[in-house]
Amino acid sequence: MSSSTTPAALKAAILIVSTTAAQDPATDSADVTLRQVFEEQQHGSQWEVHESKIVPDDVVQIQKQIMLWTDKTSNGEEVNLIVTTGGTGFAVSDQTPEAVSALLHKEAPGLVHGMLAASLQVTPFAMMSRPVAGVRNGTVIITLPGSPKGARENLQAVIKLLPHACLQAAGANSRALHVGGVKRLEKEAGVEGGQGGERGRGHGHGHGHGDGHGHKHHGHGGHRGRGGGGGGGGGGCGAHGHGDSHGHNHGHNHGALVRHTTPSSSSNPKSNDPTLGPSRRHRESPYPMLSVTEALSQIAQHTPSPQIVTAKVGCSLVGAVLAQDVSARENVPAFRASIVDGYAVVVPQDGNMRGVFPVVSVSHAAPGEDMPTLKEGEVARITTGAPLPPGATSVIMVEDTVLVSTVKTGEDGVEEEKEVEILAADQVHECENVREVGSDIKQGQLILGMGVQVSAVGGEIGLLAAVGVGEVQVYRRPVVGVLSTGDEIVDHDLAGDLRLGEVRDTNRPTLISAARAWGYEVVDLGVARDKAGTLEETLRQALRQVDVVITTGGVSMGELDLLKPTIERSLGGTIHFGRVAMKPGKPTTFATVPVKDNDGERVSKVIFSLPGNPASALVTFHLFVLQSLHQLSGISPSGLPKVPVTLGHDFPLDRSRPEYHRAIVSVNRDGVLTAVTTGGQRSSMIGSMKGANALLALPSGPEPLRKGSKVEALLMGSLRSDM
Ligand code: AMP
Ligand code: MG
């Protein structure tokens, strides 16, 4: 194999993360510096800097730009490498590593070590950088520090190896790439390896398989190698099976165990095995108890990225988030228009418009009429919003004129104005009472930025409509499915009395309404019985139709609580959390499941399994599900808005768990937000949600929180006004 597999140039993109540079690109010098480093490689033939962009220290903006480069879109072309610079330190505003790591499909700690090791040799301050590196889709991403010098050193430390990483990440045939071993790779990359035979240490624990089969494959099966054999070429394990020796000649993963699937926790489920019966179930939940903050960060991390679609501008756009910057297609107004009802005039040099003038024409707001050119000494009657006749320079308000004479026109004998006198107008300026072309909105001007959510208030739709934009790119809003589970659950509108044990389905209508009210399309998935097979089939069906499944019930510790085992064991999903330290809502479960979409692509879909108790279900919907839905639809910040409120009375606290207390928050004349409870807070009591517009985030504690204390409230509905 020669290096002919290497394409002429790899595409790199540079993302400058700096709030200062975003405001004033002239302040940036990292771009030039990094471009130089790329230029220096193989006389500029190895890398082509495809694009550089500047974004402020803002997670969403960083992520959006990266995704534009990494996620296949119809118009875009992916790049091989993204280097970010800036935002890797410890300052509050530094969040590049967090923004980037959330996007990585694979992490590359080796590159991070490489960069840190190199820059530590220069300065101990390298410890103040928190780089991350990895792969998203086919693109390698590394975060460099913000100082041009640091950025250069870090990039130089790894750049020789990046072509190889990029080609592999992009899907190049890795076997072909590896022919000739690491030596060849090093030579091609122009880097020196470690000290001779020591190389490969840490990779090559080839403890022989000891099972005596003479199979041909070689390498380091040590970790998973069957049988003992211990050391010394326990038989037939191929050329590299030499005991615990580290000395073989390369450390790459050639041959040996080939794993075609990525291990996931689904191969090691925590959930009960339902076939074992109640006596063998866990008696304590095996899921670690996460704090609400940790749970939210799991959701942030594992919710799939939003997808971009084209949408027509119209009423259905309300709630959508723009995935592009939108510029005005047309000027508003498109013609010179009068701001008032009055007379269009041609202002003479001296500005003196006093006198009596003939009314030579009329301009109404009706379009398409040709108008004669107005001359000095003539006036044209004009209505608000109508185009000025050609030649007119100003408009005099009707209030500043008097009618002097009229004339009868046509057969119907309607009286028309013949002459008007303009009063007290000796200082008239050009363009008075005129809206110039494009004076409201200029053609080409940015009217709405990427990330803007189209409100129901109307301003955004109005802008798009005014400038003639018919279609926009938006984030696709996920479709939600709502499923109740439980043998005892009957439809809420079941006629007649309930039989012993039956419970009316409260959660389905509640959650469907809540999700719809937030602008999401909802599929009613009905009620599933507490049978493993039924539940699995229902969920599979659901995952074909919707992006996010919300189930309620079946997540407690009973033997009929089948959600977790079904997700893990039958659907191959990953449960990211199954217990949260909160009241209500402790068993809230969040999982993602691999699913093939209509195009046969593997995608990840989200399941929230909420507790069955109605108040718990609705609280956890607002706290957790909504954040994921927002994220999927590009809404940022995601989740309910937070406001500080003052307690209107004492609130008892739970001793061990923070509580999300349902409350009514109102604002008084002085702008003070006061919260009062909705009453009993037991998790079965849906009435605790009645009238509630907020969830108070109460800490745990032994004593009540006193009237007048300040707490954070999450707003579910609009504020009540006591004014
Ligand atoms: P589970 O987690 O299935 O044990 O449910 C906890 C409690 O919530 C039980 O009392 C259930 O009967 C109740 N529950 C579950 N689903 C619903 C529902 N859809 N509507 C009303 N109550 C429910
Ligand atoms: Mg149940």
PDB file of N, CA, C and O in Angstrom, residues 153-210:
ATOM      1  N   GLU A 153       0.810  25.507  19.705  1.00  0.00           N
ATOM      2  CA  GLU A 153       1.593  24.411  20.277  1.00  0.00           C
ATOM      3  C   GLU A 153       0.774  23.127  20.373  1.00  0.00           C
ATOM      4  O   GLU A 153       1.247  22.037  20.060  1.00  0.00           O
ATOM      5  N   ASN A 154      -0.474  23.279  20.811  1.00  0.00           N
ATOM      6  CA  ASN A 154      -1.320  22.097  20.961  1.00  0.00           C
ATOM      7  C   ASN A 154      -1.595  21.439  19.620  1.00  0.00           C
ATOM      8  O   ASN A 154      -1.556  20.217  19.488  1.00  0.00           O
ATOM      9  N   LEU A 155      -1.885  22.271  18.635  1.00  0.00           N
ATOM     10  CA  LEU A 155      -2.185  21.702  17.320  1.00  0.00           C
ATOM     11  C   LEU A 155      -0.940  21.034  16.740  1.00  0.00           C
ATOM     12  O   LEU A 155      -0.993  19.927  16.207  1.00  0.00           O
ATOM     13  N   GLN A 156       0.206  21.710  16.925  1.00  0.00           N
ATOM     14  CA  GLN A 156       1.448  21.128  16.399  1.00  0.00           C
ATOM     15  C   GLN A 156       1.743  19.777  17.047  1.00  0.00           C
ATOM     16  O   GLN A 156       2.319  18.895  16.431  1.00  0.00           O
ATOM     17  N   ALA A 157       1.327  19.640  18.322  1.00  0.00           N
ATOM     18  CA  ALA A 157       1.632  18.400  19.031  1.00  0.00           C
ATOM     19  C   ALA A 157       0.941  17.196  18.407  1.00  0.00           C
ATOM     20  O   ALA A 157       1.416  16.076  18.520  1.00  0.00           O
ATOM     21  N   VAL A 158      -0.193  17.424  17.781  1.00  0.00           N
ATOM     22  CA  VAL A 158      -0.949  16.265  17.288  1.00  0.00           C
ATOM     23  C   VAL A 158      -1.147  16.247  15.782  1.00  0.00           C
ATOM     24  O   VAL A 158      -1.603  15.248  15.231  1.00  0.00           O
ATOM     25  N   ILE A 159      -0.787  17.313  15.125  1.00  0.00           N
ATOM     26  CA  ILE A 159      -1.222  17.448  13.725  1.00  0.00           C
ATOM     27  C   ILE A 159      -0.692  16.357  12.810  1.00  0.00           C
ATOM     28  O   ILE A 159      -1.352  15.925  11.876  1.00  0.00           O
ATOM     29  N   LYS A 160       0.500  15.848  13.131  1.00  0.00           N
ATOM     30  CA  LYS A 160       1.072  14.817  12.272  1.00  0.00           C
ATOM     31  C   LYS A 160       0.223  13.553  12.291  1.00  0.00           C
ATOM     32  O   LYS A 160       0.227  12.781  11.351  1.00  0.00           O
ATOM     33  N   LEU A 161      -0.457  13.325  13.403  1.00  0.00           N
ATOM     34  CA  LEU A 161      -1.241  12.102  13.523  1.00  0.00           C
ATOM     35  C   LEU A 161      -2.671  12.280  13.063  1.00  0.00           C
ATOM     36  O   LEU A 161      -3.408  11.315  12.887  1.00  0.00           O
ATOM     37  N   LEU A 162      -3.046  13.515  12.886  1.00  0.00           N
ATOM     38  CA  LEU A 162      -4.451  13.762  12.576  1.00  0.00           C
ATOM     39  C   LEU A 162      -4.902  13.210  11.216  1.00  0.00           C
ATOM     40  O   LEU A 162      -6.022  12.720  11.107  1.00  0.00           O
ATOM     41  N   PRO A 163      -4.037  13.248  10.170  1.00  0.00           N
ATOM     42  CA  PRO A 163      -4.517  12.695   8.901  1.00  0.00           C
ATOM     43  C   PRO A 163      -4.985  11.251   9.053  1.00  0.00           C
ATOM     44  O   PRO A 163      -6.045  10.866   8.562  1.00  0.00           O
ATOM     45  N   HIS A 164      -4.209  10.478   9.801  1.00  0.00           N
ATOM     46  CA  HIS A 164      -4.563   9.077   9.989  1.00  0.00           C
ATOM     47  C   HIS A 164      -5.900   8.961  10.731  1.00  0.00           C
ATOM     48  O   HIS A 164      -6.803   8.226  10.321  1.00  0.00           O
ATOM     49  N   ALA A 165      -6.011   9.725  11.822  1.00  0.00           N
ATOM     50  CA  ALA A 165      -7.248   9.693  12.600  1.00  0.00           C
ATOM     51  C   ALA A 165      -8.430  10.124  11.738  1.00  0.00           C
ATOM     52  O   ALA A 165      -9.494   9.506  11.765  1.00  0.00           O
ATOM     53  N   CYS A 166      -8.213  11.162  10.952  1.00  0.00           N
ATOM     54  CA  CYS A 166      -9.312  11.692  10.146  1.00  0.00           C
ATOM     55  C   CYS A 166      -9.756  10.684   9.097  1.00  0.00           C
ATOM     56  O   CYS A 166     -10.947  10.494   8.863  1.00  0.00           O
ATOM     57  N   LEU A 167      -8.790  10.042   8.473  1.00  0.00           N
ATOM     58  CA  LEU A 167      -9.159   9.084   7.428  1.00  0.00           C
ATOM     59  C   LEU A 167      -9.943   7.926   8.028  1.00  0.00           C
ATOM     60  O   LEU A 167     -10.942   7.487   7.483  1.00  0.00           O
ATOM     61  N   GLN A 168      -9.479   7.468   9.189  1.00  0.00           N
ATOM     62  CA  GLN A 168     -10.208   6.369   9.832  1.00  0.00           C
ATOM     63  C   GLN A 168     -11.596   6.817  10.237  1.00  0.00           C
ATOM     64  O   GLN A 168     -12.579   6.123  10.017  1.00  0.00           O
ATOM     65  N   ALA A 169     -11.659   7.989  10.823  1.00  0.00           N
ATOM     66  CA  ALA A 169     -12.961   8.493  11.287  1.00  0.00           C
ATOM     67  C   ALA A 169     -13.911   8.654  10.111  1.00  0.00           C
ATOM     68  O   ALA A 169     -15.101   8.404  10.204  1.00  0.00           O
ATOM     69  N   ALA A 170     -13.340   9.062   8.981  1.00  0.00           N
ATOM     70  CA  ALA A 170     -14.185   9.290   7.813  1.00  0.00           C
ATOM     71  C   ALA A 170     -14.602   7.981   7.154  1.00  0.00           C
ATOM     72  O   ALA A 170     -15.340   7.965   6.187  1.00  0.00           O
ATOM     73  N   GLY A 171     -14.064   6.876   7.682  1.00  0.00           N
ATOM     74  CA  GLY A 171     -14.510   5.590   7.176  1.00  0.00           C
ATOM     75  C   GLY A 171     -13.552   4.952   6.194  1.00  0.00           C
ATOM     76  O   GLY A 171     -13.906   4.032   5.479  1.00  0.00           O
ATOM     77  N   ALA A 172     -12.309   5.426   6.166  1.00  0.00           N
ATOM     78  CA  ALA A 172     -11.337   4.797   5.283  1.00  0.00           C
ATOM     79  C   ALA A 172     -11.110   3.363   5.752  1.00  0.00           C
ATOM     80  O   ALA A 172     -11.269   3.045   6.922  1.00  0.00           O
ATOM     81  N   ASN A 173     -10.757   2.537   4.856  1.00  0.00           N
ATOM     82  CA  ASN A 173     -10.521   1.136   5.174  1.00  0.00           C
ATOM     83  C   ASN A 173      -9.352   1.020   6.142  1.00  0.00           C
ATOM     84  O   ASN A 173      -8.197   1.207   5.794  1.00  0.00           O
ATOM     85  N   SER A 174      -9.648   0.702   7.384  1.00  0.00           N
ATOM     86  CA  SER A 174      -8.597   0.787   8.386  1.00  0.00           C
ATOM     87  C   SER A 174      -7.594  -0.345   8.236  1.00  0.00           C
ATOM     88  O   SER A 174      -6.435  -0.209   8.569  1.00  0.00           O
ATOM     89  N   ARG A 175      -8.033  -1.469   7.678  1.00  0.00           N
ATOM     90  CA  ARG A 175      -7.080  -2.544   7.456  1.00  0.00           C
ATOM     91  C   ARG A 175      -6.012  -2.087   6.480  1.00  0.00           C
ATOM     92  O   ARG A 175      -4.824  -2.244   6.709  1.00  0.00           O
ATOM     93  N   ALA A 176      -6.477  -1.485   5.397  1.00  0.00           N
ATOM     94  CA  ALA A 176      -5.536  -1.009   4.395  1.00  0.00           C
ATOM     95  C   ALA A 176      -4.606   0.030   5.010  1.00  0.00           C
ATOM     96  O   ALA A 176      -3.402   0.011   4.778  1.00  0.00           O
ATOM     97  N   LEU A 177      -5.160   0.870   5.812  1.00  0.00           N
ATOM     98  CA  LEU A 177      -4.338   1.904   6.431  1.00  0.00           C
ATOM     99  C   LEU A 177      -3.249   1.315   7.295  1.00  0.00           C
ATOM    100  O   LEU A 177      -2.192   1.879   7.461  1.00  0.00           O
ATOM    101  N   HIS A 178      -3.531   0.154   7.876  1.00  0.00           N
ATOM    102  CA  HIS A 178      -2.600  -0.401   8.847  1.00  0.00           C
ATOM    103  C   HIS A 178      -1.564  -1.322   8.254  1.00  0.00           C
ATOM    104  O   HIS A 178      -0.682  -1.771   8.946  1.00  0.00           O
ATOM    105  N   VAL A 179      -1.707  -1.625   6.985  1.00  0.00           N
ATOM    106  CA  VAL A 179      -0.708  -2.518   6.404  1.00  0.00           C
ATOM    107  C   VAL A 179       0.664  -1.861   6.563  1.00  0.00           C
ATOM    108  O   VAL A 179       0.824  -0.683   6.283  1.00  0.00           O
ATOM    109  N   GLY A 180       1.598  -2.628   7.056  1.00  0.00           N
ATOM    110  CA  GLY A 180       2.905  -2.035   7.290  1.00  0.00           C
ATOM    111  C   GLY A 180       3.063  -1.621   8.741  1.00  0.00           C
ATOM    112  O   GLY A 180       4.138  -1.260   9.175  1.00  0.00           O
ATOM    113  N   GLY A 181       1.991  -1.709   9.470  1.00  0.00           N
ATOM    114  CA  GLY A 181       2.079  -1.500  10.909  1.00  0.00           C
ATOM    115  C   GLY A 181       2.359  -0.075  11.293  1.00  0.00           C
ATOM    116  O   GLY A 181       2.373   0.838  10.477  1.00  0.00           O
ATOM    117  N   VAL A 182       2.581   0.050  12.572  1.00  0.00           N
ATOM    118  CA  VAL A 182       2.717   1.371  13.135  1.00  0.00           C
ATOM    119  C   VAL A 182       3.953   2.078  12.605  1.00  0.00           C
ATOM    120  O   VAL A 182       3.979   3.281  12.443  1.00  0.00           O
ATOM    121  N   LYS A 183       4.978   1.271  12.270  1.00  0.00           N
ATOM    122  CA  LYS A 183       6.208   1.868  11.754  1.00  0.00           C
ATOM    123  C   LYS A 183       5.894   2.693  10.513  1.00  0.00           C
ATOM    124  O   LYS A 183       6.311   3.825  10.368  1.00  0.00           O
ATOM    125  N   ARG A 184       5.121   2.043   9.631  1.00  0.00           N
ATOM    126  CA  ARG A 184       4.793   2.747   8.401  1.00  0.00           C
ATOM    127  C   ARG A 184       3.979   3.998   8.694  1.00  0.00           C
ATOM    128  O   ARG A 184       4.195   5.068   8.135  1.00  0.00           O
ATOM    129  N   LEU A 185       3.040   3.839   9.614  1.00  0.00           N
ATOM    130  CA  LEU A 185       2.192   4.980   9.949  1.00  0.00           C
ATOM    131  C   LEU A 185       3.025   6.124  10.498  1.00  0.00           C
ATOM    132  O   LEU A 185       2.836   7.286  10.153  1.00  0.00           O
ATOM    133  N   GLU A 186       3.975   5.755  11.363  1.00  0.00           N
ATOM    134  CA  GLU A 186       4.815   6.789  11.951  1.00  0.00           C
ATOM    135  C   GLU A 186       5.652   7.476  10.879  1.00  0.00           C
ATOM    136  O   GLU A 186       5.811   8.687  10.878  1.00  0.00           O
ATOM    137  N   LYS A 187       6.145   6.646   9.970  1.00  0.00           N
ATOM    138  CA  LYS A 187       6.991   7.213   8.928  1.00  0.00           C
ATOM    139  C   LYS A 187       6.174   8.186   8.079  1.00  0.00           C
ATOM    140  O   LYS A 187       6.574   9.316   7.830  1.00  0.00           O
ATOM    141  N   GLU A 188       4.992   7.716   7.712  1.00  0.00           N
ATOM    142  CA  GLU A 188       4.147   8.595   6.905  1.00  0.00           C
ATOM    143  C   GLU A 188       3.786   9.874   7.629  1.00  0.00           C
ATOM    144  O   GLU A 188       3.726  10.955   7.060  1.00  0.00           O
ATOM    145  N   ALA A 189       3.529   9.700   8.936  1.00  0.00           N
ATOM    146  CA  ALA A 189       3.137  10.875   9.714  1.00  0.00           C
ATOM    147  C   ALA A 189       4.331  11.758  10.020  1.00  0.00           C
ATOM    148  O   ALA A 189       4.182  12.897  10.433  1.00  0.00           O
ATOM    149  N   GLY A 190       5.528  11.194   9.839  1.00  0.00           N
ATOM    150  CA  GLY A 190       6.731  11.964  10.144  1.00  0.00           C
ATOM    151  C   GLY A 190       6.945  12.133  11.630  1.00  0.00           C
ATOM    152  O   GLY A 190       7.450  13.146  12.085  1.00  0.00           O
ATOM    153  N   VAL A 191       6.508  11.157  12.433  1.00  0.00           N
ATOM    154  CA  VAL A 191       6.758  11.236  13.876  1.00  0.00           C
ATOM    155  C   VAL A 191       7.599  10.056  14.308  1.00  0.00           C
ATOM    156  O   VAL A 191       7.575   8.997  13.712  1.00  0.00           O
ATOM    157  N   GLU A 192       8.323  10.258  15.399  1.00  0.00           N
ATOM    158  CA  GLU A 192       9.135   9.211  15.983  1.00  0.00           C
ATOM    159  C   GLU A 192       8.314   8.455  16.992  1.00  0.00           C
ATOM    160  O   GLU A 192       7.578   9.057  17.773  1.00  0.00           O
ATOM    161  N   GLY A 193       8.452   7.149  17.030  1.00  0.00           N
ATOM    162  CA  GLY A 193       7.741   6.386  18.036  1.00  0.00           C
ATOM    163  C   GLY A 193       8.486   6.403  19.349  1.00  0.00           C
ATOM    164  O   GLY A 193       9.508   7.069  19.499  1.00  0.00           O
ATOM    165  N   GLY A 194       7.996   5.622  20.301  1.00  0.00           N
ATOM    166  CA  GLY A 194       8.654   5.502  21.599  1.00  0.00           C
ATOM    167  C   GLY A 194       9.967   4.771  21.425  1.00  0.00           C
ATOM    168  O   GLY A 194      10.477   4.624  20.324  1.00  0.00           O
ATOM    169  N   GLN A 195      10.542   4.243  22.521  1.00  0.00           N
ATOM    170  CA  GLN A 195      11.867   3.659  22.391  1.00  0.00           C
ATOM    171  C   GLN A 195      11.794   2.238  21.882  1.00  0.00           C
ATOM    172  O   GLN A 195      11.548   1.315  22.622  1.00  0.00           O
ATOM    173  N   GLY A 196      12.040   2.118  20.657  1.00  0.00           N
ATOM    174  CA  GLY A 196      12.183   0.830  20.001  1.00  0.00           C
ATOM    175  C   GLY A 196      11.200  -0.218  20.474  1.00  0.00           C
ATOM    176  O   GLY A 196      10.010  -0.044  20.414  1.00  0.00           O
ATOM    177  N   GLY A 197      11.758  -1.277  20.986  1.00  0.00           N
ATOM    178  CA  GLY A 197      10.956  -2.441  21.315  1.00  0.00           C
ATOM    179  C   GLY A 197       9.956  -2.210  22.433  1.00  0.00           C
ATOM    180  O   GLY A 197       9.067  -3.001  22.649  1.00  0.00           O
ATOM    181  N   GLU A 198      10.145  -1.162  23.146  1.00  0.00           N
ATOM    182  CA  GLU A 198       9.205  -0.889  24.226  1.00  0.00           C
ATOM    183  C   GLU A 198       7.843  -0.507  23.688  1.00  0.00           C
ATOM    184  O   GLU A 198       6.855  -0.520  24.375  1.00  0.00           O
ATOM    185  N   ARG A 199       7.865  -0.085  22.458  1.00  0.00           N
ATOM    186  CA  ARG A 199       6.629   0.422  21.876  1.00  0.00           C
ATOM    187  C   ARG A 199       5.536  -0.627  21.946  1.00  0.00           C
ATOM    188  O   ARG A 199       5.765  -1.806  21.856  1.00  0.00           O
ATOM    189  N   GLY A 200       4.370  -0.170  22.081  1.00  0.00           N
ATOM    190  CA  GLY A 200       3.283  -1.133  22.113  1.00  0.00           C
ATOM    191  C   GLY A 200       2.955  -1.561  23.520  1.00  0.00           C
ATOM    192  O   GLY A 200       2.019  -2.299  23.758  1.00  0.00           O
ATOM    193  N   ARG A 201       3.693  -1.058  24.454  1.00  0.00           N
ATOM    194  CA  ARG A 201       3.421  -1.398  25.834  1.00  0.00           C
ATOM    195  C   ARG A 201       1.998  -0.961  26.190  1.00  0.00           C
ATOM    196  O   ARG A 201       1.522   0.063  25.759  1.00  0.00           O
ATOM    197  N   GLY A 202       1.385  -1.799  26.943  1.00  0.00           N
ATOM    198  CA  GLY A 202       0.039  -1.427  27.335  1.00  0.00           C
ATOM    199  C   GLY A 202      -1.010  -1.914  26.345  1.00  0.00           C
ATOM    200  O   GLY A 202      -2.169  -1.973  26.648  1.00  0.00           O
ATOM    201  N   HIS A 203      -0.552  -2.286  25.180  1.00  0.00           N
ATOM    202  CA  HIS A 203      -1.522  -2.857  24.248  1.00  0.00           C
ATOM    203  C   HIS A 203      -1.403  -4.360  24.202  1.00  0.00           C
ATOM    204  O   HIS A 203      -2.351  -5.050  23.990  1.00  0.00           O
ATOM    205  N   GLY A 204      -0.183  -4.787  24.360  1.00  0.00           N
ATOM    206  CA  GLY A 204       0.065  -6.135  23.882  1.00  0.00           C
ATOM    207  C   GLY A 204       0.026  -7.231  24.913  1.00  0.00           C
ATOM    208  O   GLY A 204       0.849  -8.123  24.853  1.00  0.00           O
ATOM    209  N   HIS A 205      -0.900  -7.183  25.845  1.00  0.00           N
ATOM    210  CA  HIS A 205      -0.890  -8.304  26.788  1.00  0.00           C
ATOM    211  C   HIS A 205      -1.480  -9.522  26.138  1.00  0.00           C
ATOM    212  O   HIS A 205      -2.648  -9.814  26.277  1.00  0.00           O
ATOM    213  N   GLY A 206      -0.647 -10.200  25.409  1.00  0.00           N
ATOM    214  CA  GLY A 206      -1.189 -11.337  24.662  1.00  0.00           C
ATOM    215  C   GLY A 206      -1.132 -12.625  25.443  1.00  0.00           C
ATOM    216  O   GLY A 206      -0.508 -13.574  25.023  1.00  0.00           O
ATOM    217  N   HIS A 207      -1.766 -12.694  26.579  1.00  0.00           N
ATOM    218  CA  HIS A 207      -1.747 -13.957  27.322  1.00  0.00           C
ATOM    219  C   HIS A 207      -2.395 -15.000  26.462  1.00  0.00           C
ATOM    220  O   HIS A 207      -3.534 -14.856  26.077  1.00  0.00           O
ATOM    221  N   GLY A 208      -1.690 -16.060  26.218  1.00  0.00           N
ATOM    222  CA  GLY A 208      -2.195 -17.048  25.276  1.00  0.00           C
ATOM    223  C   GLY A 208      -3.578 -17.555  25.655  1.00  0.00           C
ATOM    224  O   GLY A 208      -3.963 -17.547  26.810  1.00  0.00           O
ATOM    225  N   HIS A 209      -4.279 -17.992  24.660  1.00  0.00           N
ATOM    226  CA  HIS A 209      -5.638 -18.427  24.922  1.00  0.00           C
ATOM    227  C   HIS A 209      -5.706 -19.752  25.624  1.00  0.00           C
ATOM    228  O   HIS A 209      -6.712 -20.089  26.208  1.00  0.00           O
ATOM    229  N   GLY A 210      -4.684 -20.520  25.474  1.00  0.00           N
ATOM    230  CA  GLY A 210      -4.621 -21.760  26.210  1.00  0.00           C
ATOM    231  C   GLY A 210      -5.683 -22.784  25.842  1.00  0.00           C
ATOM    232  O   GLY A 210      -5.789 -23.813  26.453  1.00  0.00           O
TER     233      GLY A 210
END
